[in-house]
Tab-separated table of C-alpha atoms in Angstrom:
chain	number	residue	atom	x	y	z
A	225	ALA	CA	-63.867	24.154	25.734
A	226	ARG	CA	-64.617	27.867	25.212
A	227	ILE	CA	-67.949	28.675	26.860
A	228	ASP	CA	-68.098	32.512	26.647
A	229	LEU	CA	-70.102	32.308	23.430
A	230	GLU	CA	-72.388	35.392	23.666
A	231	TYR	CA	-75.612	33.519	24.317
A	232	LYS	CA	-78.808	34.964	22.887
A	233	ASP	CA	-80.766	34.101	26.068
A	234	LYS	CA	-78.296	34.340	28.956
A	235	ASP	CA	-80.708	33.102	31.639
A	236	ALA	CA	-81.726	30.040	29.618
A	237	ALA	CA	-78.072	29.323	28.814
A	238	ALA	CA	-77.079	29.557	32.493
A	239	SER	CA	-79.869	27.139	33.440
A	240	LYS	CA	-78.891	24.651	30.722
A	241	PHE	CA	-75.243	24.931	31.736
A	242	SER	CA	-76.135	23.980	35.311
A	243	GLU	CA	-77.808	20.859	33.901
A	244	ILE	CA	-74.665	20.076	31.895
A	245	LEU	CA	-72.509	20.328	35.022
A	246	ASN	CA	-74.830	17.981	36.931
A	247	THR	CA	-74.599	15.477	34.060
A	248	LEU	CA	-70.800	15.689	34.058
A	249	LYS	CA	-70.716	14.964	37.792
A	250	SER	CA	-72.426	11.629	37.194
A	251	ASN	CA	-70.490	10.722	34.035
A	252	PRO	CA	-68.046	7.866	34.841
A	253	PHE	CA	-65.809	8.976	31.939
A	254	VAL	CA	-65.218	12.443	33.450
A	255	LYS	CA	-62.633	12.358	36.232
A	256	ASP	CA	-63.030	16.030	37.111
A	257	PHE	CA	-63.922	19.378	35.559
A	258	SER	CA	-63.445	23.068	36.180
A	259	THR	CA	-65.160	26.305	35.168
A	260	THR	CA	-62.463	28.920	34.915
A	261	GLN	CA	-61.427	32.239	33.436
A	262	ILE	CA	-58.011	30.896	32.386
A	263	VAL	CA	-56.363	27.639	31.299
A	264	PRO	CA	-52.702	26.744	30.705
A	265	SER	CA	-51.537	28.554	27.537
A	266	ALA	CA	-54.212	31.250	28.010
A	267	TYR	CA	-53.213	33.129	31.158
A	268	TYR	CA	-53.635	36.879	31.406
A	269	ARG	CA	-50.752	38.718	29.754
A	270	ASN	CA	-50.490	41.311	32.516
A	271	TYR	CA	-48.940	41.068	35.965
A	272	THR	CA	-49.778	42.140	39.500
A	273	ASN	CA	-47.365	43.259	42.204
A	274	PHE	CA	-47.957	41.668	45.595
A	275	MET	CA	-46.329	42.530	48.898
A	276	ASP	CA	-46.042	40.621	52.152
A	277	PRO	CA	-47.377	43.200	54.664
A	278	GLU	CA	-45.330	41.630	57.478
A	279	THR	CA	-41.911	41.757	55.807
A	280	GLY	CA	-42.368	44.273	52.986
A	281	LYS	CA	-41.026	41.714	50.479
A	282	GLU	CA	-42.492	42.074	47.001
A	283	VAL	CA	-43.165	39.655	44.158
A	284	ARG	CA	-44.418	40.273	40.614
A	285	THR	CA	-46.753	37.499	39.447
A	286	ARG	CA	-48.848	36.403	36.538
A	287	TYR	CA	-52.329	35.532	37.742
A	288	GLY	CA	-55.664	33.951	36.958
A	289	ARG	CA	-59.121	33.438	38.439
A	290	THR	CA	-60.594	29.979	38.801
A	291	ASP	CA	-62.839	27.648	40.769
A	292	ALA	CA	-62.254	25.009	43.460
A	293	ASN	CA	-61.612	22.174	40.971
A	294	TYR	CA	-58.956	23.783	38.773
A	295	PHE	CA	-55.830	22.092	40.114
A	296	LYS	CA	-57.619	18.774	40.684
A	297	THR	CA	-58.714	18.743	37.032
A	298	LEU	CA	-55.163	19.450	35.867
A	299	ASP	CA	-53.689	16.840	38.262
A	300	ILE	CA	-51.404	19.506	39.738
A	301	PRO	CA	-50.479	18.614	43.330
A	302	LEU	CA	-50.358	20.987	46.252
A	303	VAL	CA	-47.101	21.115	48.197
A	304	SER	CA	-48.673	23.026	51.086
A	305	GLY	CA	-52.087	24.140	52.306
A	306	ARG	CA	-55.375	23.280	50.607
A	307	HIS	CA	-57.510	23.739	47.513
A	308	PHE	CA	-60.179	26.418	47.277
A	309	LYS	CA	-63.487	25.349	48.822
A	310	GLU	CA	-66.786	25.807	47.012
A	311	ASN	CA	-69.685	26.394	49.362
A	312	LYS	CA	-72.943	28.298	49.529
A	313	ASP	CA	-71.476	31.260	51.417
A	314	GLU	CA	-68.437	31.568	49.088
A	315	THR	CA	-66.162	32.082	52.094
A	316	ASP	CA	-63.048	31.593	49.955
A	317	ILE	CA	-63.608	34.825	48.047
A	318	GLY	CA	-60.503	36.856	48.865
A	319	THR	CA	-58.127	33.893	49.030
A	320	LEU	CA	-55.118	32.969	46.892
A	321	ILE	CA	-53.239	29.865	45.840
A	322	ILE	CA	-49.655	30.548	44.745
A	323	ASN	CA	-46.950	28.434	43.121
A	324	GLU	CA	-43.579	27.384	44.542
A	325	LYS	CA	-41.781	30.169	42.663
A	326	THR	CA	-43.897	32.781	44.433
A	327	MET	CA	-43.355	31.218	47.844
A	328	LYS	CA	-39.592	31.103	47.280
A	329	ALA	CA	-39.506	34.732	46.119
A	330	LEU	CA	-41.236	35.763	49.352
A	331	GLY	CA	-38.885	33.696	51.511
A	332	TRP	CA	-41.781	31.819	53.123
A	333	THR	CA	-41.394	28.369	54.677
A	334	ASP	CA	-45.058	27.915	55.693
A	335	LEU	CA	-48.488	29.492	55.170
A	336	GLU	CA	-49.397	30.262	58.770
A	337	ASN	CA	-51.202	33.629	58.845
A	338	LYS	CA	-49.776	34.507	55.438
A	339	ARG	CA	-51.415	37.285	53.416
A	340	LEU	CA	-50.534	39.247	50.308
A	341	VAL	CA	-51.632	42.775	49.473
A	342	ASN	CA	-51.519	44.641	46.209
A	343	LYS	CA	-48.572	47.001	46.311
A	344	GLY	CA	-49.681	50.521	47.183
A	345	GLU	CA	-53.027	49.468	48.684
A	346	THR	CA	-54.029	49.550	52.340
A	347	SER	CA	-56.700	46.822	52.276
A	348	ASP	CA	-56.451	43.544	54.194
A	349	GLY	CA	-55.442	41.895	50.927
A	350	PHE	CA	-55.722	38.178	50.289
A	351	ARG	CA	-55.297	35.169	52.547
A	352	VAL	CA	-52.945	32.567	51.021
A	353	VAL	CA	-54.442	29.094	51.504
A	354	GLY	CA	-52.320	26.862	49.261
A	355	VAL	CA	-49.129	26.389	47.253
A	356	THR	CA	-49.014	24.325	44.064
A	357	LYS	CA	-46.071	22.500	42.611
A	358	ASP	CA	-44.562	24.621	39.826
A	359	PHE	CA	-46.087	23.728	36.451
A	360	HIS	CA	-45.767	24.969	32.885
A	361	TYR	CA	-48.754	27.195	32.220
A	362	GLU	CA	-47.388	28.379	28.875
A	363	GLY	CA	-45.515	26.301	26.293
A	364	MET	CA	-42.852	23.924	27.585
A	365	GLN	CA	-40.170	26.219	26.164
A	366	ASN	CA	-41.217	29.043	28.518
A	367	ASP	CA	-39.713	29.524	31.974
A	368	ILE	CA	-42.044	29.052	34.938
A	369	GLU	CA	-42.669	32.422	36.583
A	370	PRO	CA	-44.267	33.344	39.918
A	371	LEU	CA	-47.995	32.698	39.649
A	372	ALA	CA	-51.060	33.403	41.771
A	373	HIS	CA	-54.665	32.212	41.477
A	374	PHE	CA	-57.696	34.013	42.860
A	375	TYR	CA	-60.874	32.102	43.752
A	376	LYS	CA	-63.512	33.271	41.270
A	377	GLY	CA	-66.472	31.592	42.941
A	378	LYS	CA	-68.786	28.658	42.360
A	379	GLN	CA	-69.018	26.623	39.174
A	380	GLN	CA	-71.364	28.398	36.803
A	381	LEU	CA	-71.529	29.964	33.343
A	382	LYS	CA	-71.230	33.513	34.685
A	383	ASN	CA	-67.644	34.815	34.942
A	384	SER	CA	-66.259	31.713	33.192
A	385	ASN	CA	-64.432	31.575	29.863
A	386	TYR	CA	-63.654	27.861	29.801
A	387	LEU	CA	-65.020	24.486	30.810
A	388	MET	CA	-61.993	22.252	31.356
A	389	LEU	CA	-62.416	18.468	31.535
A	390	ASN	CA	-60.197	15.624	32.687
A	391	ILE	CA	-61.570	12.687	30.687
A	392	VAL	CA	-60.804	8.973	30.949
A	393	LYS	CA	-58.345	8.129	28.170
A	394	GLY	CA	-60.096	6.743	25.122
A	395	LYS	CA	-63.477	8.270	26.039
A	396	GLU	CA	-62.768	11.812	24.827
A	397	HIS	CA	-64.854	11.435	21.657
A	398	ASP	CA	-67.960	10.276	23.523
A	399	VAL	CA	-67.838	13.071	26.100
A	400	LEU	CA	-67.043	15.847	23.627
A	401	ARG	CA	-69.745	14.800	21.151
A	402	GLN	CA	-72.291	14.956	23.971
A	403	LEU	CA	-71.042	18.413	24.971
A	404	GLU	CA	-71.392	19.636	21.393
A	405	SER	CA	-74.971	18.390	21.351
A	406	ASP	CA	-75.755	20.057	24.694
A	407	PHE	CA	-74.249	23.399	23.683
A	408	ALA	CA	-76.193	23.314	20.402
A	409	GLN	CA	-79.302	23.729	22.553
A	410	MET	CA	-77.934	27.078	23.819
A	411	PRO	CA	-78.196	29.489	20.821
A	412	SER	CA	-75.157	31.769	20.723
A	413	LYS	CA	-73.368	34.210	18.441
A	414	ARG	CA	-70.162	32.164	18.457
A	415	ALA	CA	-69.760	28.462	17.757
A	416	PHE	CA	-68.848	25.930	20.452
A	417	GLU	CA	-65.245	24.780	20.109
A	418	TYR	CA	-62.693	22.838	22.104
A	419	GLU	CA	-58.968	22.053	22.135
A	420	MET	CA	-56.745	19.519	23.839
A	421	LEU	CA	-54.506	21.185	26.425
A	422	SER	CA	-51.659	18.828	25.576
A	423	ASP	CA	-51.605	20.259	22.050
A	424	LYS	CA	-51.317	23.808	23.367
A	425	THR	CA	-48.809	23.415	26.193
A	426	ASN	CA	-46.427	21.004	24.453
A	427	ALA	CA	-45.934	23.354	21.516
């Protein structure tokens, strides 16, 4: 569901959204959910150039920013490392999860002490904490490219474009009707809308 709807009262909307998330956590029909800046079929169209500061190897990746539940909600397994961790101190800010294509391009066999820096920068860069199985994040007809995900921070309305849900099959109507009702209580300039990811990525 698109949630960047230009709310007329941003503070009230953020508070209501927190209530919605708490309700989703206790809903037996919702397996998992994610607040994210991207979803499959809607990744940023630009690229970033990363470099392994130890070897000088470079990789050009598509990228996105998301929360700790993104891959769990999509049922995408990790092949190495861990998911992002959401906690009060946001200690995972500055970490990355990459896909198998990226790991292969870098020639890595493990994640021990692995970091990536933006090419041309002298900062400490980003600590790589996990590797996902390669997955189609555009239509099925598109090749899978190197991909990196930044941790965007805790689940909240701020800095999020989408609320992504993994719903028990057959219960989609019930959950989505309730969401429509909840978002109707958050006056905005754009209407609440949602799409099924399967419709977008199988095209």
